[in-house]
PDB file of C-alpha atoms in Angstrom:
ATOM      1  CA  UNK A   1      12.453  80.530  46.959  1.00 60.00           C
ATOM      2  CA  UNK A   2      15.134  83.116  45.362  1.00 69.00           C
ATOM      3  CA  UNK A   3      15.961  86.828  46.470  1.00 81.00           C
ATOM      4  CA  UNK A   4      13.645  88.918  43.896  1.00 77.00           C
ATOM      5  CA  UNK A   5      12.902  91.091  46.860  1.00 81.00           C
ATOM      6  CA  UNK A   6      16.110  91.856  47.971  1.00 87.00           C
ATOM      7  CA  UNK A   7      16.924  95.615  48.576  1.00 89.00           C
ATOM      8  CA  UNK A   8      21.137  96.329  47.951  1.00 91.00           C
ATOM      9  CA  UNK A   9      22.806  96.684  51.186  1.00 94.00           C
ATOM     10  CA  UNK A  10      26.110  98.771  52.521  1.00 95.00           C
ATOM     11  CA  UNK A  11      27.936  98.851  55.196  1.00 95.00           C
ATOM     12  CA  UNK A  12      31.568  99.301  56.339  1.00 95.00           C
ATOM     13  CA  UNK A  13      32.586  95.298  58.115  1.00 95.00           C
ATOM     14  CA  UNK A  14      35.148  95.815  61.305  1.00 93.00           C
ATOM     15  CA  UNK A  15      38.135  94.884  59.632  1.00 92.00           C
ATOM     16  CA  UNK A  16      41.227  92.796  61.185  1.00 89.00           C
ATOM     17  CA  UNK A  17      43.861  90.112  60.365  1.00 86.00           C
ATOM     18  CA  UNK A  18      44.089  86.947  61.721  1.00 80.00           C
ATOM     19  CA  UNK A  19      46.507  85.028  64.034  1.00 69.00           C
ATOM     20  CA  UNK A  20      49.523  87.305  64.591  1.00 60.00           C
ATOM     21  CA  UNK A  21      48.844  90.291  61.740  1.00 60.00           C
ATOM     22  CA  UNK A  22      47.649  92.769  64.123  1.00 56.00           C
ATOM     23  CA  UNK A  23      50.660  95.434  63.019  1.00 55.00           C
ATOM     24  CA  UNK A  24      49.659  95.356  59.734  1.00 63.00           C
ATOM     25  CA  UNK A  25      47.840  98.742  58.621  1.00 73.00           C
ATOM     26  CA  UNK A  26      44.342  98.427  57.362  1.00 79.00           C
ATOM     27  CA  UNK A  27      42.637 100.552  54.997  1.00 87.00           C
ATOM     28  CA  UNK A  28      38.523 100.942  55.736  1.00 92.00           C
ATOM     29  CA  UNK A  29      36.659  98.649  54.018  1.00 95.00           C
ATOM     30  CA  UNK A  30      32.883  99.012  52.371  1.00 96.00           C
ATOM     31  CA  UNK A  31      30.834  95.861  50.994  1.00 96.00           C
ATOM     32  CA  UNK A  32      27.820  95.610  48.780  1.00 96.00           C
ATOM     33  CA  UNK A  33      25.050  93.113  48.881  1.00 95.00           C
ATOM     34  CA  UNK A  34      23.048  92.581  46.384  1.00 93.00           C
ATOM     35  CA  UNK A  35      20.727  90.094  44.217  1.00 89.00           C
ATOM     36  CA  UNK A  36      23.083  89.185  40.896  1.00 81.00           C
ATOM     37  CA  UNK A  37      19.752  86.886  39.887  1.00 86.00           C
ATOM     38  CA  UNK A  38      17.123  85.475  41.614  1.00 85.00           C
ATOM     39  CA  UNK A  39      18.580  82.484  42.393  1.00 89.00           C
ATOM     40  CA  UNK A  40      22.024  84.086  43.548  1.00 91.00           C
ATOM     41  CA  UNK A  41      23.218  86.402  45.959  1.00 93.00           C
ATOM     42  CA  UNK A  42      26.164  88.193  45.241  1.00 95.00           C
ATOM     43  CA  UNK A  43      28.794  90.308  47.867  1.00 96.00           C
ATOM     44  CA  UNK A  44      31.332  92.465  46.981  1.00 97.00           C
ATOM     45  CA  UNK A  45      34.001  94.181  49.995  1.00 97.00           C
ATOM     46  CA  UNK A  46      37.138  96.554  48.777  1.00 96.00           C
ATOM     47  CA  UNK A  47      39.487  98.953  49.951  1.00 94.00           C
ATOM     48  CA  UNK A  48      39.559 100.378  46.710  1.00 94.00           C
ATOM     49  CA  UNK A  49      43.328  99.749  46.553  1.00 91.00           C
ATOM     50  CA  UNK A  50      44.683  96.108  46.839  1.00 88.00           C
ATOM     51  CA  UNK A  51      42.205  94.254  48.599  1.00 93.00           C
ATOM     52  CA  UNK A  52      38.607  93.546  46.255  1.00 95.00           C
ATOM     53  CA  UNK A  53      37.062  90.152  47.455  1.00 96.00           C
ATOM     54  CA  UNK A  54      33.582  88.401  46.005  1.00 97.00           C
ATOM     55  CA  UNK A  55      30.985  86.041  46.935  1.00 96.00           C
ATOM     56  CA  UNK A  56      28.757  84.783  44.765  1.00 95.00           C
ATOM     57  CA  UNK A  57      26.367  82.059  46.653  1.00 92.00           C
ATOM     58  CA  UNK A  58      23.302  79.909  45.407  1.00 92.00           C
ATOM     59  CA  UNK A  59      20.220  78.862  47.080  1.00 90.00           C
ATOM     60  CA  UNK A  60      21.435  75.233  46.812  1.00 91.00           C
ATOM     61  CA  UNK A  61      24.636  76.542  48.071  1.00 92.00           C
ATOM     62  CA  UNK A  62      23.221  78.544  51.340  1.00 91.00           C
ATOM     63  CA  UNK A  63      20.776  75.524  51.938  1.00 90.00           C
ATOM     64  CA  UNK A  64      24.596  73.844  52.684  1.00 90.00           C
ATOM     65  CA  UNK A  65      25.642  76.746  54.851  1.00 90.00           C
ATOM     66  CA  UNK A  66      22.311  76.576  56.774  1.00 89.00           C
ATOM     67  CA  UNK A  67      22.391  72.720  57.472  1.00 88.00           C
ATOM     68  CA  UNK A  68      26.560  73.549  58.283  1.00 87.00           C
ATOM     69  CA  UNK A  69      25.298  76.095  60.907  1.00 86.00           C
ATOM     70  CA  UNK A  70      22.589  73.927  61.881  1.00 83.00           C
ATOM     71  CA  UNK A  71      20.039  76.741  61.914  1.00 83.00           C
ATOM     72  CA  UNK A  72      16.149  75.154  61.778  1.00 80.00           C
ATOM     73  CA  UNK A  73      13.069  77.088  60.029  1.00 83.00           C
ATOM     74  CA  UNK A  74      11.902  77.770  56.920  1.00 87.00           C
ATOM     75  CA  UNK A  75      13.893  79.070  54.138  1.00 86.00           C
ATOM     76  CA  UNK A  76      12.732  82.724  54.581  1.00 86.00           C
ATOM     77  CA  UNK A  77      13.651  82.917  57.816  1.00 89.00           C
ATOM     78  CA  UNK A  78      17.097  81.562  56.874  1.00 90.00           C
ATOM     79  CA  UNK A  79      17.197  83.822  54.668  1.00 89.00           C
ATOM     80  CA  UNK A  80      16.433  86.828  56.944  1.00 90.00           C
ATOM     81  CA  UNK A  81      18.984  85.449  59.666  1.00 91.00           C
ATOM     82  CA  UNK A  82      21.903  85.817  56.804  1.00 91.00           C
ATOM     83  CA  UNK A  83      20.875  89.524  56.196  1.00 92.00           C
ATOM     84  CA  UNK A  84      20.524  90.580  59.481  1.00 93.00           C
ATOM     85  CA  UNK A  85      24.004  88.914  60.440  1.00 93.00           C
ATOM     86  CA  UNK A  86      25.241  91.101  57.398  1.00 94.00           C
ATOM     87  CA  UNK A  87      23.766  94.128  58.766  1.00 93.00           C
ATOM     88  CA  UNK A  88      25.148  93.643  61.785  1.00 93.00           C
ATOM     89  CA  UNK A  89      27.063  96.152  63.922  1.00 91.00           C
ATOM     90  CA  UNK A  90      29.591  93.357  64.359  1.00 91.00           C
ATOM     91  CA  UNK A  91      30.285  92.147  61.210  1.00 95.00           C
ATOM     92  CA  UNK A  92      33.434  91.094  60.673  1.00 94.00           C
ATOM     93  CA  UNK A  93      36.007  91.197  57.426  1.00 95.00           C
ATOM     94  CA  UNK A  94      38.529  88.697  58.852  1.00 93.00           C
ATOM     95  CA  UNK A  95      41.997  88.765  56.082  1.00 92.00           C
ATOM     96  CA  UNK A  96      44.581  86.377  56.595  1.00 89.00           C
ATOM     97  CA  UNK A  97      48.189  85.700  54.693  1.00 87.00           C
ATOM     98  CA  UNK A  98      49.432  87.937  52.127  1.00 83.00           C
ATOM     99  CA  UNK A  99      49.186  88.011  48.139  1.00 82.00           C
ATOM    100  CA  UNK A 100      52.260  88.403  45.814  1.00 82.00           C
ATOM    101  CA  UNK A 101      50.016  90.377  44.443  1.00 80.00           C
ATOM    102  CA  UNK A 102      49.769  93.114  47.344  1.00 80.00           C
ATOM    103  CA  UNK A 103      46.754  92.407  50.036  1.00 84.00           C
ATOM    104  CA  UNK A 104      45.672  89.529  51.937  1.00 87.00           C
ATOM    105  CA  UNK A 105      45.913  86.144  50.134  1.00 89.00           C
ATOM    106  CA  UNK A 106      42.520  85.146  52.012  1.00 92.00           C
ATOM    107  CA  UNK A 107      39.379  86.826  53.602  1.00 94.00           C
ATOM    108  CA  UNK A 108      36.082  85.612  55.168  1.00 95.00           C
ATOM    109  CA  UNK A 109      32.762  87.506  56.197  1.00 96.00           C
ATOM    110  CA  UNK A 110      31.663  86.531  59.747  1.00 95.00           C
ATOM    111  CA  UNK A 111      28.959  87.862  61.818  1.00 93.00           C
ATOM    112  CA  UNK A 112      25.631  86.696  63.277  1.00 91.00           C
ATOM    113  CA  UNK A 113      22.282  88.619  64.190  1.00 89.00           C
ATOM    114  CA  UNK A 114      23.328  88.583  68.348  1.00 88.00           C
ATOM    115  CA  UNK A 115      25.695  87.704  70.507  1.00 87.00           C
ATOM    116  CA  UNK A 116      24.855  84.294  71.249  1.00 86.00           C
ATOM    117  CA  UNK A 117      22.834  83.348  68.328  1.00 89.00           C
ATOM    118  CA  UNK A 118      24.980  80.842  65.522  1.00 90.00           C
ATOM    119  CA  UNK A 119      27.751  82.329  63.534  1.00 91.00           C
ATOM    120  CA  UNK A 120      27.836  82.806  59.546  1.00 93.00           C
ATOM    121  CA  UNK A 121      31.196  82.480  57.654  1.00 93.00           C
ATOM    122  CA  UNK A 122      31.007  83.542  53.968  1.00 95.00           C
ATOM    123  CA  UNK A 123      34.647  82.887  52.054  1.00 96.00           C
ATOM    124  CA  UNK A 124      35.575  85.182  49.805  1.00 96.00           C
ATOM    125  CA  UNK A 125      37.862  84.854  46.180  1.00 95.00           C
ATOM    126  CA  UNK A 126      40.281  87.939  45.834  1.00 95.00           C
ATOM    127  CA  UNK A 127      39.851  89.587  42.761  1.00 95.00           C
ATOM    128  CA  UNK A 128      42.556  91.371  41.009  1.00 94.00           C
ATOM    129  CA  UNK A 129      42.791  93.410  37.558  1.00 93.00           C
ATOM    130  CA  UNK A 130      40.167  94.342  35.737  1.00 95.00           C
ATOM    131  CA  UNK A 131      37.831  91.652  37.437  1.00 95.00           C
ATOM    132  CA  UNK A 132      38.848  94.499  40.638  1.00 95.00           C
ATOM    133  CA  UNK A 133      38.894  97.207  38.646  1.00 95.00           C
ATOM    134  CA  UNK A 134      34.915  96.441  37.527  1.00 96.00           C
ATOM    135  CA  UNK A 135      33.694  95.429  41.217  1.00 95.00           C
ATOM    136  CA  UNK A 136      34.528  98.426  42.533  1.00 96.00           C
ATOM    137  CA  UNK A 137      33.080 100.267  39.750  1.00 95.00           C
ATOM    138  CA  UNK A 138      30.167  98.526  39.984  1.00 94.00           C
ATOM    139  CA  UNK A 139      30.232  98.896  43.926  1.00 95.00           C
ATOM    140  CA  UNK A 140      31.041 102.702  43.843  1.00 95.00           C
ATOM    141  CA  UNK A 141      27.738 103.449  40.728  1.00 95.00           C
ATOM    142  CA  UNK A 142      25.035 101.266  43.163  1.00 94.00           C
ATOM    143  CA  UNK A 143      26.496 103.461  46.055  1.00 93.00           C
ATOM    144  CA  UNK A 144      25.778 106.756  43.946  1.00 95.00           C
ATOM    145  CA  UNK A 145      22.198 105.142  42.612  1.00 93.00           C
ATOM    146  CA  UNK A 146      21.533 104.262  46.586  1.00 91.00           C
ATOM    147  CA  UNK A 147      22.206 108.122  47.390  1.00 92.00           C
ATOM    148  CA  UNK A 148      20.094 109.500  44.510  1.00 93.00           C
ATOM    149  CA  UNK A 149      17.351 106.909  45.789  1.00 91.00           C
ATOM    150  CA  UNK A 150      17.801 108.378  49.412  1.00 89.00           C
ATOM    151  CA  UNK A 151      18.191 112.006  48.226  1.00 91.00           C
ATOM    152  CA  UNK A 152      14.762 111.923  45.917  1.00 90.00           C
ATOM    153  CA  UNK A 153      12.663 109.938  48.794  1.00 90.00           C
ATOM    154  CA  UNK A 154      14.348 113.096  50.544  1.00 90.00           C
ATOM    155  CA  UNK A 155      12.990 115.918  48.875  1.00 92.00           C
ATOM    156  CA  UNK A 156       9.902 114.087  48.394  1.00 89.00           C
ATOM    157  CA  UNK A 157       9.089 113.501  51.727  1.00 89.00           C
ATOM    158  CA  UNK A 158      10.492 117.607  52.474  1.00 89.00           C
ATOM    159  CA  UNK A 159       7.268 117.892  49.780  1.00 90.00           C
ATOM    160  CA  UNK A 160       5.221 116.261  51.604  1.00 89.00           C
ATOM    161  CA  UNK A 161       6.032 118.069  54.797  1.00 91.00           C
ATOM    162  CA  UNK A 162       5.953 121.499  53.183  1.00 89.00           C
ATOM    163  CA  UNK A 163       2.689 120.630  51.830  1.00 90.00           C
ATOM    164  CA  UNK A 164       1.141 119.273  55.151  1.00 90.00           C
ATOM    165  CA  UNK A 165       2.211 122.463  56.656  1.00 90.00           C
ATOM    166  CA  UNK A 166       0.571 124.384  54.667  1.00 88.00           C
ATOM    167  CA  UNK A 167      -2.655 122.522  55.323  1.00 91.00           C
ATOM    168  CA  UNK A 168      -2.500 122.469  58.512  1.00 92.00           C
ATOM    169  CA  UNK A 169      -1.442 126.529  59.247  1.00 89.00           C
ATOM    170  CA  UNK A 170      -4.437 127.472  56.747  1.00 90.00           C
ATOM    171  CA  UNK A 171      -6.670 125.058  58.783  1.00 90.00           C
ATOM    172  CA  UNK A 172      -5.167 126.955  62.082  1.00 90.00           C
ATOM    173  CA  UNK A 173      -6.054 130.284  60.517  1.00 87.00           C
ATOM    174  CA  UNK A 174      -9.720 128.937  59.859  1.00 89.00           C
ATOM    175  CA  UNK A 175     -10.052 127.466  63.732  1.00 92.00           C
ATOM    176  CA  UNK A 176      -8.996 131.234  65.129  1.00 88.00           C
ATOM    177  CA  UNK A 177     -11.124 132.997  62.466  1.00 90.00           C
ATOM    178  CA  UNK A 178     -13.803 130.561  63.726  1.00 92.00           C
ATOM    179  CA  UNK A 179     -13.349 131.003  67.502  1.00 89.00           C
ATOM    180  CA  UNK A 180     -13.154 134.897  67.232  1.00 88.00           C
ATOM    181  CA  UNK A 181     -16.205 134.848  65.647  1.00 87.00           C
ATOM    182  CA  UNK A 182     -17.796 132.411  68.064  1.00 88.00           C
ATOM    183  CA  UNK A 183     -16.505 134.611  70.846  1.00 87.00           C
ATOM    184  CA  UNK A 184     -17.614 137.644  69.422  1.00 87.00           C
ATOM    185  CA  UNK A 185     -21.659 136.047  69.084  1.00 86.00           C
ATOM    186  CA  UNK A 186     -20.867 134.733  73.070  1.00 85.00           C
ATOM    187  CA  UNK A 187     -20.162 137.877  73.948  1.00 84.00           C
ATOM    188  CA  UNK A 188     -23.483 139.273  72.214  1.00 83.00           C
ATOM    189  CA  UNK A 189     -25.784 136.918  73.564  1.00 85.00           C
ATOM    190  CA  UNK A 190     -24.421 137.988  76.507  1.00 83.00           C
ATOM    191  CA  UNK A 191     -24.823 141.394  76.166  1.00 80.00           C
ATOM    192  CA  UNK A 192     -28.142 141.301  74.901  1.00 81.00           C
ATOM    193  CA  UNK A 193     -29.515 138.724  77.832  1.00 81.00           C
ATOM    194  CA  UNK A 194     -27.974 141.237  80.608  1.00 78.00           C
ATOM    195  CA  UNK A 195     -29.962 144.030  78.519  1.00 78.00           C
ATOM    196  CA  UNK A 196     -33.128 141.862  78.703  1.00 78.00           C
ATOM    197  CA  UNK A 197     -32.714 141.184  82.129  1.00 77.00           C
ATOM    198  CA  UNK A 198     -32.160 145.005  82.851  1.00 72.00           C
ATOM    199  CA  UNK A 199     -35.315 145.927  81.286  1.00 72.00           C
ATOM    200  CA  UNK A 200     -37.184 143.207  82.976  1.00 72.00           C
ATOM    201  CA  UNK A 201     -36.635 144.308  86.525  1.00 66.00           C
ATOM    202  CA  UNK A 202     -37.892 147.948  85.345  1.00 65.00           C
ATOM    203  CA  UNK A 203     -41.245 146.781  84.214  1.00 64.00           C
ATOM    204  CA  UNK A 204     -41.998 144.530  86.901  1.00 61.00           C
ATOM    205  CA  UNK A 205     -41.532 147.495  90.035  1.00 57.00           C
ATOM    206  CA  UNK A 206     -45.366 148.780  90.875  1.00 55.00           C
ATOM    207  CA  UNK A 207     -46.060 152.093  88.787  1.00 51.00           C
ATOM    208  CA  UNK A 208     -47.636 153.365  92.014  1.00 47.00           C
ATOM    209  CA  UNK A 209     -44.403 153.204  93.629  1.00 50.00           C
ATOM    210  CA  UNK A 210     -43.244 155.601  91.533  1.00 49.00           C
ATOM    211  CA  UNK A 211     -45.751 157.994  91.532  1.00 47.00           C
ATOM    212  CA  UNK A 212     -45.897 157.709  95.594  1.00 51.00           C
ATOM    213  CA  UNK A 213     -42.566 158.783  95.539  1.00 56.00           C
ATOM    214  CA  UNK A 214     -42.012 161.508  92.947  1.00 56.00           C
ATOM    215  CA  UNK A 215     -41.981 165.246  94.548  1.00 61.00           C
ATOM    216  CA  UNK A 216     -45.482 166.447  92.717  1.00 62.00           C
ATOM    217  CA  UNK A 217     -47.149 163.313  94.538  1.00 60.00           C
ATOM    218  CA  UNK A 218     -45.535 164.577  97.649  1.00 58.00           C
ATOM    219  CA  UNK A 219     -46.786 168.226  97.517  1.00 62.00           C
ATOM    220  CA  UNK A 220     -50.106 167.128  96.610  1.00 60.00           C
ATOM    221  CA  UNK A 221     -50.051 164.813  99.875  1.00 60.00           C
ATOM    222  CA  UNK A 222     -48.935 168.029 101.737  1.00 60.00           C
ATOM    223  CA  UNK A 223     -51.323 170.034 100.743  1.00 59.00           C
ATOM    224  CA  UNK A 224     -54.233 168.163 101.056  1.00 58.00           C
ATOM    225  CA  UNK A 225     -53.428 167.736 104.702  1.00 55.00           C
ATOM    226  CA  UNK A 226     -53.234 171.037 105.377  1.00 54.00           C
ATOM    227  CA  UNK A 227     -56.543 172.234 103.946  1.00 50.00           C
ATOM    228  CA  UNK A 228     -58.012 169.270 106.160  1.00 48.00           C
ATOM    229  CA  UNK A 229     -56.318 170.711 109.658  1.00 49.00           C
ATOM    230  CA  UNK A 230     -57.635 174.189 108.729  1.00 50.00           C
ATOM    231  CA  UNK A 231     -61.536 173.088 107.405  1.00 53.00           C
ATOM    232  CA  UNK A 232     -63.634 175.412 109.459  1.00 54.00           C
ATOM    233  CA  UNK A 233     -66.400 173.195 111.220  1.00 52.00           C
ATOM    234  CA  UNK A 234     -69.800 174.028 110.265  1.00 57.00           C
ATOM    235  CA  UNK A 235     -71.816 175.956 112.511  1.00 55.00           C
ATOM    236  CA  UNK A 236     -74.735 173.525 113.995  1.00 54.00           C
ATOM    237  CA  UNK A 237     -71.592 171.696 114.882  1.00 54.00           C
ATOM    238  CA  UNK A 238     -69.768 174.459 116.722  1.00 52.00           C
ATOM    239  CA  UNK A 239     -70.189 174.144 120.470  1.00 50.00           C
ATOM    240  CA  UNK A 240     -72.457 176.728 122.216  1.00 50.00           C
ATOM    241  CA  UNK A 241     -70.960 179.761 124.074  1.00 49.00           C
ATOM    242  CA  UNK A 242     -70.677 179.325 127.788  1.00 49.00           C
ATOM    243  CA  UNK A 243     -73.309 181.245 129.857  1.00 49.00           C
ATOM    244  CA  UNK A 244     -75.456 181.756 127.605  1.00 48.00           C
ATOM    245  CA  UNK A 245     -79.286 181.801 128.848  1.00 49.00           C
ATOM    246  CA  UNK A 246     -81.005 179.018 127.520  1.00 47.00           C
ATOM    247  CA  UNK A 247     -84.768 178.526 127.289  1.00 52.00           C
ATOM    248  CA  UNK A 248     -87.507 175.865 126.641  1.00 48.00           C
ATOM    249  CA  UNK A 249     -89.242 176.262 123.775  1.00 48.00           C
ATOM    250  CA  UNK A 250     -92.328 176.894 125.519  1.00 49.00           C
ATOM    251  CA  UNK A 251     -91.423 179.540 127.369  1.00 51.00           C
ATOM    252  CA  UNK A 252     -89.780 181.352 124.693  1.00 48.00           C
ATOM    253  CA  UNK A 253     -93.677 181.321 122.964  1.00 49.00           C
ATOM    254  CA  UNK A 254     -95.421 182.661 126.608  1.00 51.00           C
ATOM    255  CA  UNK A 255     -92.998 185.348 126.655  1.00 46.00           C
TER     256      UNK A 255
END
């Protein structure tokens, strides 16, 4: 039970006096969460002028906030309620009175995780001198650290991207090469199957056809009909002459 896994936290609270302070100008404010320990969490809001503030709260100490708030569960999820409250849209830095030593004499932390839900109040101590001077320091290098974080996961993931790109346009080049050449074999196959087809219908007409049809086969055919309507008729065929005498064969031999 502790906060080992705690990643820092900034944010900028809404900002605004209490009861009857309204006129006063405020400055923007920017707060850091963080783990001091395991066993502590620590918060730290400035204006980087007059008004630094600090929390430092135990577990034994936040185990009296949650049975204050009256908030059931187990610890982690106590724990996770806080955070989100803090991270919170709403979040409030609430000041109230003023210091002789410039400032608010007083300032709290309230928010919760939704409208609704149960309210957190975190009091703060105002720091002043070096004890200031040394919290904002501190907030202002985790800030810078928390930007160099962001910026390297930045470029790394830009890496990342550039290389993935480059991945995927050579794998893009290798799909067209692919389909061209997969188109160009289609269109092959199809060529050669249309030639196949051609040359299929040739050899399967009658040869006879052909030769029935050609101009020597029709001369021939021409010919030969002629010589047939001109054959001269043989002459035991021919028909006898009219009036001609005829005799018997007998009386041919008594003559």
């Amino acid at each position: 039970m502790g906060f080992e896994d705690l990643e820092p936290i900034f944010g900028e609270p809404k900002v605004e006096w209490d009861q009857g302070q309204d006129s006063v100008k405020l400055r923007p404010f920017l707060f850091h969460v963080s783990a001091s320990d395991p066993s502590h969490l620590r918060i730290h809001v400035t204006d980087f002028h007059s008004n630094t503030w600090e929390a430092v709260k135990s577990v034994v100490q936040l185990e009296d906030m949650r049975d204050n708030i009256g908030i059931g569960g187990s610890w982690s999820e106590f724990v996770d309620y806080v955070i989100a409250s803090i991270k919170s849209e709403d979040l409030k830095l609430v000041m109230e009175g003023h210091s002789s030593s410039g400032g608010a004499a007083y300032a709290k932390l309230v928010g919760q995780k939704l409208k609704g839900m149960p309210l957190i109040s975190i009091p703060l101590t105002k720091l002043l001198d070096a004890a200031a001077s040394e919290a904002m320091a501190n907030l202002s290098l985790e800030l810078f650290k928390a930007f160099k974080n962001m910026q390297h996961s930045l470029v790394e993931e830009q890496e990342q991207t550039f290389q993935l790109t480059k991945v995927i346009s050579a794998e893009k080049e290798r799909n067209e090469t692919i389909q061209s050449q997969l188109d160009y074999y289609s269109k092959r196959q199809k060529f050669q199957k249309k030639n196949a087809t051609d040359k299929a219908d040739v050899s399967s007409t009658p040869m006879s056809n052909g030769l029935q049809n050609s101009p020597d086969k029709l001369k021939a055919q021409e010919a030969s009909s002629t010589k047939v309507v001109n054959r001269v008729v043989p002459a035991y065929r021919r028909a006898k002459v009219r009036g001609a005498f005829l005799q018997d064969a007998e009386d041919a031999k008594d003559s």
